[in-house]
XYZ file of C-alpha atoms in Angstrom:
691
model
C 119.523 78.738 73.315
C 118.557 76.558 76.230
C 117.802 72.959 75.202
C 114.362 73.178 76.778
C 113.521 76.128 74.533
C 114.371 74.044 71.452
C 112.242 71.199 72.761
C 109.283 73.440 73.594
C 109.378 75.317 70.283
C 109.503 72.014 68.424
C 106.620 70.759 70.541
C 104.596 73.866 69.820
C 104.985 73.556 66.067
C 104.355 69.798 66.236
C 101.118 70.472 68.056
C 100.099 73.070 65.504
C 100.828 70.788 62.571
C 99.295 67.592 64.017
C 95.896 66.788 62.457
C 93.288 66.696 65.184
C 91.227 64.249 63.178
C 93.994 61.623 62.852
C 92.411 58.170 63.003
C 95.129 56.734 65.241
C 94.968 59.534 67.807
C 94.312 57.970 71.217
C 93.082 61.224 72.774
C 89.377 61.936 72.562
C 87.885 65.390 72.700
C 84.639 63.995 74.017
C 81.193 65.202 73.062
C 81.183 68.827 71.942
C 77.836 70.561 72.054
C 77.540 73.469 69.626
C 75.984 76.510 71.328
C 75.287 80.071 70.371
C 78.071 82.500 71.135
C 77.971 83.689 74.740
C 79.222 87.108 75.746
C 78.993 86.494 79.487
C 82.684 85.587 79.711
C 84.000 87.942 77.026
C 85.729 90.200 79.575
C 85.191 91.415 83.170
C 82.069 93.599 83.275
C 82.338 94.882 86.830
C 84.894 95.553 89.564
C 84.799 96.727 93.158
C 88.217 98.384 93.539
C 87.167 101.775 92.164
C 84.024 102.286 94.290
C 84.016 99.476 96.919
C 80.667 98.511 95.410
C 79.887 96.074 92.624
C 79.551 98.614 89.815
C 79.650 97.861 86.073
C 82.861 99.188 84.548
C 80.975 101.124 81.889
C 79.128 102.983 84.687
C 82.314 103.819 86.626
C 83.675 107.341 85.917
C 87.242 106.265 86.697
C 90.021 104.486 84.862
C 90.202 100.888 86.037
C 91.528 97.853 84.193
C 90.940 94.220 85.101
C 93.222 91.359 84.064
C 91.181 88.137 84.495
C 92.369 84.671 85.456
C 92.093 83.461 81.870
C 94.826 85.884 80.751
C 97.005 84.865 83.699
C 96.610 81.269 82.549
C 97.334 81.658 78.833
C 100.380 83.833 79.572
C 101.440 81.455 82.366
C 102.057 84.462 84.610
C 104.369 83.684 87.522
C 104.297 87.027 89.339
C 102.413 90.316 89.436
C 104.979 91.910 87.106
C 103.897 89.423 84.412
C 100.281 90.512 84.857
C 100.526 94.310 84.922
C 102.424 94.499 81.621
C 98.954 94.055 80.041
C 97.822 97.386 81.536
C 98.557 100.803 80.076
C 100.862 103.145 81.965
C 102.246 100.585 84.441
C 105.964 99.743 84.571
C 107.918 97.276 86.714
C 110.843 98.684 88.666
C 113.820 96.742 90.054
C 113.448 97.395 93.769
C 115.542 96.305 96.739
C 117.533 93.700 94.851
C 114.356 92.109 93.500
C 113.152 90.898 96.901
C 110.132 93.235 96.837
C 107.605 94.257 94.201
C 107.398 97.892 93.109
C 105.838 99.596 90.102
C 105.342 102.986 88.544
C 101.856 104.059 87.440
C 101.286 107.024 85.160
C 104.952 107.939 85.522
C 105.120 107.988 89.323
C 106.924 105.375 91.387
C 104.739 103.519 93.894
C 105.896 102.447 97.319
C 106.439 98.720 97.919
C 102.791 98.091 98.800
C 100.081 96.023 97.212
C 96.411 95.450 97.958
C 94.688 92.140 98.599
C 90.886 92.235 98.375
C 91.030 95.979 99.004
C 93.339 95.729 102.058
C 96.773 97.338 101.889
C 99.719 95.000 102.574
C 103.150 96.674 102.447
C 106.292 94.728 101.478
C 104.522 91.446 100.595
C 105.529 89.448 97.494
C 102.217 88.158 96.142
C 101.879 84.650 94.759
C 99.282 83.909 92.075
C 98.167 80.500 93.365
C 94.755 81.728 94.547
C 94.366 84.862 92.437
C 91.108 85.270 90.520
C 91.942 88.585 88.850
C 94.093 91.694 89.178
C 92.447 95.141 89.198
C 94.445 98.303 88.511
C 92.898 101.608 89.534
C 94.522 104.697 87.983
C 94.771 108.060 89.683
C 94.377 109.243 93.310
C 92.467 106.741 95.459
C 92.708 108.361 98.906
C 88.963 109.035 98.996
C 88.392 105.320 99.654
C 91.804 103.981 100.665
C 93.264 106.775 102.786
C 97.026 107.445 102.661
C 98.029 105.783 99.416
C 100.199 106.381 96.374
C 98.716 109.205 94.284
C 98.923 107.597 90.850
C 96.867 104.503 91.584
C 96.921 101.066 93.137
C 97.100 97.384 92.195
C 94.526 95.163 93.909
C 94.730 91.370 93.971
C 91.325 89.649 94.143
C 91.506 86.107 95.497
C 89.325 83.080 94.851
C 86.555 82.220 97.309
C 85.358 78.837 98.553
C 82.664 77.283 96.364
C 79.847 74.883 97.228
C 80.545 72.754 94.157
C 83.402 70.270 94.642
C 86.401 70.839 92.374
C 90.047 69.806 92.421
C 93.029 70.709 90.278
C 96.679 69.783 89.982
C 99.246 71.593 87.864
C 102.917 70.925 87.150
C 105.268 73.280 85.297
C 108.900 72.897 84.284
C 110.992 75.445 82.456
C 114.299 76.996 81.583
C 116.908 77.652 84.278
C 115.700 74.597 86.235
C 112.337 76.164 86.935
C 109.796 73.924 88.669
C 106.366 74.796 90.036
C 103.819 72.424 91.538
C 100.348 73.750 92.288
C 97.129 72.183 93.565
C 93.709 73.368 94.701
C 90.572 71.955 96.270
C 87.201 73.520 97.034
C 83.738 72.350 97.977
C 81.092 72.087 100.672
C 81.939 70.554 104.038
C 78.339 69.801 105.048
C 75.479 68.388 102.995
C 73.547 71.664 103.052
C 76.473 73.638 101.682
C 76.409 76.099 104.574
C 80.129 75.708 105.259
C 82.534 75.538 102.319
C 86.307 75.523 102.005
C 89.131 76.280 99.617
C 92.788 75.238 99.765
C 95.436 76.310 97.277
C 99.044 75.203 97.574
C 102.078 76.021 95.462
C 105.787 75.255 95.625
C 108.301 76.643 93.153
C 112.045 76.895 92.670
C 114.392 78.229 89.997
C 118.120 78.637 89.444
C 117.551 81.875 87.476
C 119.419 83.221 84.460
C 121.648 85.141 86.870
C 124.723 83.597 88.490
C 124.252 82.251 92.043
C 120.728 83.680 92.229
C 118.467 80.701 92.921
C 115.232 80.953 94.883
C 112.339 78.874 96.158
C 108.894 79.535 97.609
C 105.902 77.824 99.101
C 102.488 79.308 99.819
C 99.338 77.618 101.185
C 96.249 79.869 101.152
C 93.327 78.337 103.037
C 89.802 79.725 103.342
C 86.441 78.924 104.947
C 83.072 80.470 104.098
C 79.983 80.251 106.306
C 76.770 81.052 104.405
C 73.708 79.848 106.361
C 71.346 81.907 104.213
C 71.321 84.598 101.550
C 71.744 87.365 104.157
C 74.732 86.354 106.273
C 78.258 85.494 105.163
C 81.386 85.026 107.295
C 84.810 84.382 105.741
C 88.066 83.296 107.335
C 91.334 82.851 105.474
C 94.953 82.232 106.433
C 97.904 82.408 104.066
C 101.344 81.221 105.175
C 104.182 81.930 102.757
C 107.937 81.414 102.781
C 110.494 82.705 100.277
C 114.212 82.028 100.080
C 115.864 84.335 97.590
C 119.166 85.975 96.774
C 119.360 89.764 96.784
C 120.525 90.749 93.288
C 121.429 94.406 92.887
C 121.931 94.009 89.166
C 124.370 96.102 87.145
C 125.762 99.588 87.885
C 126.246 102.519 85.537
C 129.792 103.215 84.316
C 130.544 106.516 82.562
C 126.880 107.314 81.964
C 125.893 103.895 80.585
C 124.763 100.650 82.152
C 127.882 98.476 82.237
C 128.140 96.166 79.227
C 128.625 92.842 81.010
C 127.106 89.409 80.359
C 123.441 89.156 81.226
C 124.174 86.361 83.694
C 126.792 88.239 85.726
C 125.815 89.105 89.284
C 127.927 90.569 92.048
C 126.262 88.856 95.000
C 126.918 85.439 96.467
C 124.642 82.505 97.181
C 123.400 83.627 100.610
C 119.628 83.683 100.873
C 117.242 86.127 102.422
C 114.809 83.968 104.406
C 111.383 85.578 104.293
C 108.309 84.350 106.171
C 104.818 85.814 106.045
C 101.496 84.940 107.638
C 98.252 86.668 106.684
C 94.935 86.205 108.497
C 91.675 87.697 107.247
C 88.341 87.540 109.079
C 85.402 89.372 107.543
C 81.656 89.137 107.267
C 78.552 90.807 105.954
C 74.845 90.899 106.689
C 72.143 92.083 104.295
C 69.032 93.529 105.943
C 65.509 93.090 104.647
C 65.500 96.628 103.245
C 68.523 95.822 101.060
C 71.143 97.659 103.123
C 74.319 95.729 103.830
C 76.716 95.909 106.772
C 80.241 94.542 106.299
C 83.262 94.483 108.607
C 86.592 92.744 108.938
C 90.006 92.471 110.567
C 93.137 91.693 108.583
C 96.532 90.883 110.085
C 99.886 90.315 108.380
C 103.208 89.446 110.035
C 106.498 89.268 108.138
C 109.929 88.187 109.397
C 113.017 88.397 107.242
C 116.592 87.266 107.815
C 118.739 89.573 105.696
C 121.806 88.169 103.934
C 122.691 90.856 101.431
C 125.763 92.038 99.595
C 125.212 95.435 98.032
C 127.370 98.051 96.332
C 127.240 101.741 95.514
C 128.156 103.623 92.367
C 130.984 102.437 90.116
C 133.963 104.633 89.324
C 135.116 105.457 85.789
C 137.015 102.155 85.540
C 134.102 100.022 86.716
C 135.282 99.430 90.283
C 132.628 98.980 92.984
C 132.916 98.671 96.753
C 130.822 95.826 98.160
C 129.259 95.896 101.616
C 127.193 93.589 103.778
C 123.611 94.324 104.759
C 123.063 91.413 107.110
C 120.604 91.311 109.962
C 116.901 91.051 110.605
C 113.686 92.808 109.743
C 110.254 92.455 111.324
C 107.012 93.900 110.027
C 103.408 93.645 111.117
C 100.242 95.417 110.090
C 96.630 95.204 111.207
C 93.656 96.697 109.407
C 90.190 96.943 110.965
C 87.352 98.204 108.812
C 83.592 98.489 108.567
C 81.191 99.903 106.019
C 77.536 100.041 105.198
C 76.011 100.251 101.724
C 72.468 100.742 100.563
C 70.160 102.186 97.947
C 67.990 105.245 98.465
C 65.606 107.182 96.228
C 64.870 110.905 96.475
C 62.100 111.406 93.972
C 63.322 110.329 90.525
C 66.981 110.352 91.650
C 68.562 107.082 92.797
C 71.447 106.894 95.260
C 73.884 104.087 96.045
C 75.390 105.125 99.382
C 78.574 103.939 101.088
C 79.749 104.932 104.573
C 82.849 103.444 106.124
C 85.734 103.630 108.543
C 89.213 102.080 108.549
C 91.978 101.847 111.136
C 95.507 100.750 110.147
C 98.377 100.072 112.536
C 101.772 99.136 111.035
C 105.204 98.638 112.578
C 108.600 97.944 110.961
C 111.819 97.301 112.880
C 115.270 96.369 111.638
C 118.875 95.861 112.688
C 121.795 95.303 110.286
C 125.534 94.925 110.023
C 126.761 97.233 107.239
C 130.416 96.285 106.837
C 132.918 96.653 104.013
C 133.597 93.403 102.117
C 135.921 94.170 99.195
C 136.394 96.113 95.965
C 135.830 94.396 92.613
C 135.713 95.373 88.956
C 132.429 94.763 87.136
C 134.160 93.928 83.835
C 136.531 91.275 85.237
C 134.581 89.944 88.224
C 134.230 86.197 88.775
C 132.028 84.763 91.498
C 133.845 83.614 94.597
C 132.334 82.816 97.956
C 133.531 84.919 100.899
C 132.965 83.933 104.518
C 131.269 86.989 105.986
C 130.938 85.758 109.576
C 134.242 87.331 110.746
C 132.859 90.731 109.732
C 129.715 90.394 111.857
C 131.057 91.317 115.272
C 129.853 93.834 117.817
C 126.493 95.553 117.618
C 124.366 96.506 114.635
C 125.564 99.479 112.555
C 122.023 100.444 111.662
C 118.770 99.897 113.504
C 115.399 101.525 113.858
C 111.667 101.291 114.307
C 108.987 102.937 112.184
C 105.372 103.050 113.368
C 102.409 104.499 111.521
C 98.746 104.523 112.494
C 95.881 106.001 110.532
C 92.189 106.404 111.183
C 89.852 107.333 108.369
C 86.144 107.953 107.797
C 84.619 108.112 104.324
C 81.323 108.601 102.547
C 80.388 108.100 98.900
C 77.218 108.680 96.897
C 76.734 107.159 93.433
C 73.869 109.260 92.137
C 71.836 108.153 89.133
C 70.199 111.339 87.928
C 68.420 109.587 85.056
C 69.100 106.823 82.530
C 71.919 108.834 80.925
C 73.605 110.840 83.699
C 75.396 109.707 86.848
C 77.275 111.728 89.444
C 79.721 110.070 91.837
C 80.978 112.088 94.812
C 82.868 111.219 97.960
C 84.962 112.512 100.854
C 87.384 110.906 103.277
C 89.082 112.359 106.331
C 92.273 110.745 107.700
C 94.409 111.304 110.761
C 97.903 109.849 110.430
C 100.489 109.499 113.185
C 104.097 108.524 112.443
C 106.905 107.699 114.885
C 110.461 106.936 113.795
C 113.628 106.060 115.672
C 116.612 105.657 113.375
C 120.355 105.203 113.735
C 122.937 104.472 111.061
C 126.530 104.892 112.209
C 125.149 107.699 114.369
C 123.233 108.414 117.560
C 119.566 107.518 117.434
C 117.354 110.195 115.925
C 113.740 110.407 117.058
C 110.997 111.835 114.842
C 107.257 112.307 115.368
C 104.677 113.604 112.963
C 100.884 114.039 113.001
C 98.966 114.946 109.878
C 95.337 115.102 108.854
C 93.667 115.667 105.530
C 90.265 115.552 103.855
C 90.434 114.216 100.312
C 87.550 114.554 97.822
C 86.721 112.800 94.574
C 83.990 113.675 92.114
C 83.073 112.071 88.830
C 80.437 112.696 86.165
C 79.342 110.087 83.634
C 77.120 110.434 80.568
C 75.778 107.274 78.914
C 73.885 108.306 75.750
C 73.404 104.667 74.707
C 73.830 101.414 76.582
C 77.179 100.523 74.997
C 78.901 103.920 75.355
C 79.788 106.218 78.255
C 81.739 109.459 78.515
C 83.132 110.547 81.854
C 85.276 113.017 83.737
C 86.638 113.086 87.268
C 88.842 115.089 89.619
C 90.453 113.675 92.746
C 93.055 114.429 95.386
C 95.385 112.199 97.368
C 97.239 112.331 100.642
C 100.341 110.522 101.929
C 101.905 107.318 100.633
C 101.030 103.678 101.235
C 104.058 102.889 103.423
C 107.481 104.522 103.671
C 109.782 101.493 103.812
C 112.898 103.634 103.359
C 112.144 106.111 106.140
C 115.275 107.729 107.603
C 113.346 110.885 108.377
C 109.681 111.895 108.194
C 108.634 113.920 105.187
C 105.659 116.144 104.745
C 103.027 113.811 103.259
C 102.759 113.628 99.510
C 99.788 115.365 97.976
C 98.453 115.134 94.463
C 95.606 116.306 92.309
C 94.362 114.808 89.076
C 91.686 115.567 86.513
C 90.758 112.997 83.896
C 88.344 112.580 81.012
C 87.600 109.375 79.202
C 85.405 107.145 77.110
C 84.245 103.559 77.609
C 82.575 101.440 74.968
C 81.276 97.887 74.695
C 81.321 97.052 70.995
C 80.926 93.963 68.801
C 77.565 93.153 70.397
C 78.991 93.778 73.863
C 81.839 91.291 73.534
C 84.703 93.785 73.366
C 85.528 96.713 75.640
C 87.446 99.856 74.686
C 88.641 102.287 77.362
C 90.309 105.620 76.598
C 91.509 108.066 79.263
C 93.342 111.403 79.177
C 94.745 112.667 82.471
C 96.693 115.512 84.080
C 98.311 114.556 87.393
C 100.479 116.784 89.611
C 102.273 115.450 92.673
C 104.455 117.084 95.342
C 107.038 115.801 97.830
C 108.005 112.791 95.734
C 110.618 110.455 97.283
C 113.234 109.112 94.853
C 116.445 107.144 95.443
C 119.422 109.209 96.572
C 121.951 109.259 93.701
C 124.748 108.070 96.015
C 122.887 105.594 98.233
C 119.934 103.915 96.558
C 118.697 102.661 99.946
C 117.913 106.227 101.041
C 115.380 108.671 99.652
C 114.938 112.372 99.142
C 112.113 114.552 97.802
C 112.362 116.250 94.416
C 109.576 118.725 95.034
C 106.902 118.722 92.360
C 106.348 116.818 89.148
C 103.624 116.526 86.547
C 102.401 113.720 84.355
C 100.023 114.095 81.425
C 98.983 111.364 79.103
C 96.615 109.346 76.976
C 95.869 105.690 77.697
C 93.968 103.065 75.709
C 93.000 99.611 77.003
C 91.030 97.009 75.051
C 89.850 93.545 76.010
C 87.359 90.905 74.916
C 86.251 88.694 72.058
C 86.855 89.883 68.521
C 85.185 86.708 67.221
C 83.991 83.518 68.898
C 87.482 82.129 68.291
C 89.701 85.140 68.939
C 90.254 86.996 72.208
C 92.497 89.984 72.746
C 93.823 92.203 75.493
C 95.920 95.234 74.597
C 97.088 98.617 75.810
C 98.795 101.821 74.712
C 100.108 104.622 76.914
C 101.490 107.987 75.797
C 102.929 109.722 78.852
C 104.630 113.106 79.149
C 106.301 113.693 82.521
C 108.275 116.651 83.836
C 109.952 117.615 87.099
C 108.643 121.117 87.722
C 110.194 121.995 91.103
C 113.479 120.663 92.429
C 116.383 121.839 94.555
C 119.048 119.896 92.634
C 118.664 121.429 89.209
C 116.465 118.718 87.727
C 113.662 121.025 86.594
C 112.581 120.150 83.081
C 113.793 116.545 83.298
C 111.577 113.535 82.805
C 110.567 111.404 85.758
C 112.631 108.220 86.111
C 111.177 104.894 84.915
C 108.506 106.685 82.821
C 108.681 106.018 79.055
C 107.028 108.362 76.590
C 105.181 105.367 75.174
C 104.516 101.735 75.991
C 102.236 99.144 74.438
C 101.067 95.554 74.655
C 98.900 93.186 72.638
C 98.025 89.585 73.462
C 95.940 87.389 71.147
C 94.425 84.010 71.997
C 92.880 81.932 69.201
C 90.680 78.947 70.077
C 90.309 76.680 67.064
C 86.941 75.399 68.317
C 85.487 78.797 69.141
C 83.303 78.845 72.248
C 84.022 75.201 73.085
C 86.159 74.538 76.178
C 88.215 71.757 74.561
C 90.673 71.533 71.699
C 93.612 73.525 70.411
C 94.472 77.135 71.294
C 97.358 79.187 70.008
C 98.388 82.708 70.780
C 101.055 85.215 71.555
C 101.768 88.829 72.057
C 104.209 91.671 72.158
C 105.165 94.020 74.962
C 107.143 97.179 74.318
C 108.344 100.429 75.774
C 110.224 103.550 74.796
C 113.342 104.969 76.402
C 113.331 105.217 80.215
C 115.632 107.245 82.438
C 116.981 105.651 85.598
C 117.264 108.720 87.817
C 115.724 112.155 88.293
C 118.895 113.800 86.968
C 118.428 111.883 83.672
C 122.133 110.943 83.707
C 121.533 107.538 82.109
C 118.787 105.622 80.341
C 117.791 102.344 78.772
C 116.614 102.245 75.175
C 113.345 101.139 73.643
C 112.463 97.461 73.411
C 109.829 95.021 72.160
C 109.569 91.457 73.398
C 107.483 88.695 71.806
C 105.908 85.739 73.646
C 104.145 82.705 72.130
C 102.005 79.930 73.532
C 99.998 76.892 72.488
C 97.639 74.752 74.555
C 95.638 71.592 73.993
C 92.644 70.642 76.180
C 90.948 67.258 76.189
C 88.908 64.939 78.416
C 90.533 61.895 79.988
C 87.591 59.973 81.403
C 85.981 62.662 83.591
C 89.133 64.719 84.016
C 89.870 67.807 81.945
C 93.535 67.856 80.923
C 95.359 70.949 79.675
C 98.828 70.783 78.145
C 100.517 74.088 77.449
C 103.832 75.491 76.250
C 104.893 79.128 76.651
C 107.986 80.570 74.982
C 108.928 84.003 76.346
C 111.139 86.652 74.755
C 111.310 84.643 71.554
C 113.819 86.978 69.855
C 116.029 87.356 72.942
C 115.488 91.111 73.280
C 117.539 92.708 76.067
C 116.460 95.588 78.290
C 116.765 96.597 81.943
C 114.455 97.070 84.910
C 115.833 100.315 86.293
C 116.409 101.471 89.860
C 119.439 103.779 90.206
C 122.989 104.354 88.968
C 124.076 101.353 91.061
C 121.173 98.971 90.477
C 119.644 97.859 87.147
C 118.491 94.324 86.371
C 118.651 92.829 82.845
C 115.536 90.978 81.718
C 115.469 87.227 81.178
C 116.714 85.811 77.872
C 114.627 83.465 75.720
C 113.010 80.882 77.969
C 110.192 78.372 77.956
C 107.734 76.795 80.387
C 105.822 73.557 79.797
C 102.708 72.921 81.894
C 100.196 70.138 82.370
C 97.026 70.708 84.399
C 94.306 68.340 85.582
C 90.841 69.598 86.598
C 88.699 67.033 88.395
């Protein structure tokens, strides 16, 4: 085991065994005021992702889970994949050599797109430096978000500038030469607090547990907020980001099983993809005297990527693979313009919360690559050696293309409160989508054009017999996908329909939430990796996913918090031209679960000792639609301990996280040529200062 793991485990147990009341202890907890238990921070009570309005979760007839900043902190989450493992029915997939983020929700693979404050951003690798919480909406969301993946979306909510001055500095070190430095500052610029700012900055680097697979990143989100009164607000943010990473295809399948090679073995070399991104977001809102609110914004994201990739296809029966280059450039830009108006209206005893909006999205991706043969190696005997690839990169690109997509949508939603017990939510959205593709790969350029339009409805009914309990049902449809990164032709847009019933409860005097949902989701025209070339896609026709999901979160006692999930998912390919009918969808386990506990020795007090840990598990998952190979069930265990104290006027937090304590091994699946083993036992030590 890594020496740092030994040190951190020893430190954790030393912390646990050290008497806090020792007379010679130089650290002071400061004055602790004993207060009655507060439930205000027990768990997130509202979210905007599901309705684009600030609606209490218990009054939302949809399945939505929120992972708050506190959980991100105690788990020391480093990426979105670390966050979503707390949510039922969401799985991480190993996509594009790990240089992009992709997930499956309710059994269906998402495209490589995420959402930031409700705005879709394809291809971006999100950093958590300025993230306040992560909201996961399950089921079709086209009624509000237009062409999007039918099984749900993951929305990152960022921190806003505050009038109160606050600073923080955080330093982490960990296994595999992991380092991360992070700082933030926020406060008012003028004495009246009309103009406030926020700056977050983070730099990280790691050598990884995989051979020649180091990476580094910096990100500097900056934001300004102009609030001259309680009616008007204007926000401007910019977020530059740079990543240098090595494309790691992982491990291929040999004779129906993932090749049994050391966890550290990779078949790439230490050439980095250089990835740069700049996001700019300008938005504002004005609240009229009658309570109606007008909001609008423009978001722009530009990404440039220098590709330095070695990839390989399927292995033969002896474990031989042919390696190729994928070296070149990629450029992506997207702009979203939006506006909406919200307001309350009464028609007799019936109350309405109305939303009307429009959204225009314009995205463009272009690429050019050299795809040249490098060599043939055996996965069982391979040893890393650096090969000069420059002599191979002569002439013109072997593959190049441009993909453009524009969409214009109009939507309307009515949240109707019939009485104190019954609510009806209904909405419609109409979208027009235009796609243009020029594509060449060892062939003449093919030109494709496609225009599609669709009206997508969503309706939900909620019954709240008592304040702490609600029962709900909904049906919704979806249209299209978020963004087709792998486009080599233009498919008929995906369509899906889902019906869902569920229950939401706030128990233990409102401190603990329980959410249960049962769903039936059918989707057509699903793109999945081609079994021969994982960089190309094909449709499998129609598939169905049915399941039961449970999510819990909150305070069990004043000292003990918990967040947990359980998903039971039954998937089936129902129509397919390759003989896969009756198979399970890839990457979709029959069951998965998580439980994270956080115990604060001093209860509601912000200082002192905390200990915690959790387990994250999954059943068997297939790696392709043909179900030719799979990865078995697994359960990993993580532990943490933290100690918070005052040093003069500065709050200091020391924390140790040990991940995968029992060194469980499993794989993030992609295809028969690409499966990434998880990290072995590792540890991260962190110290944070809040001024």
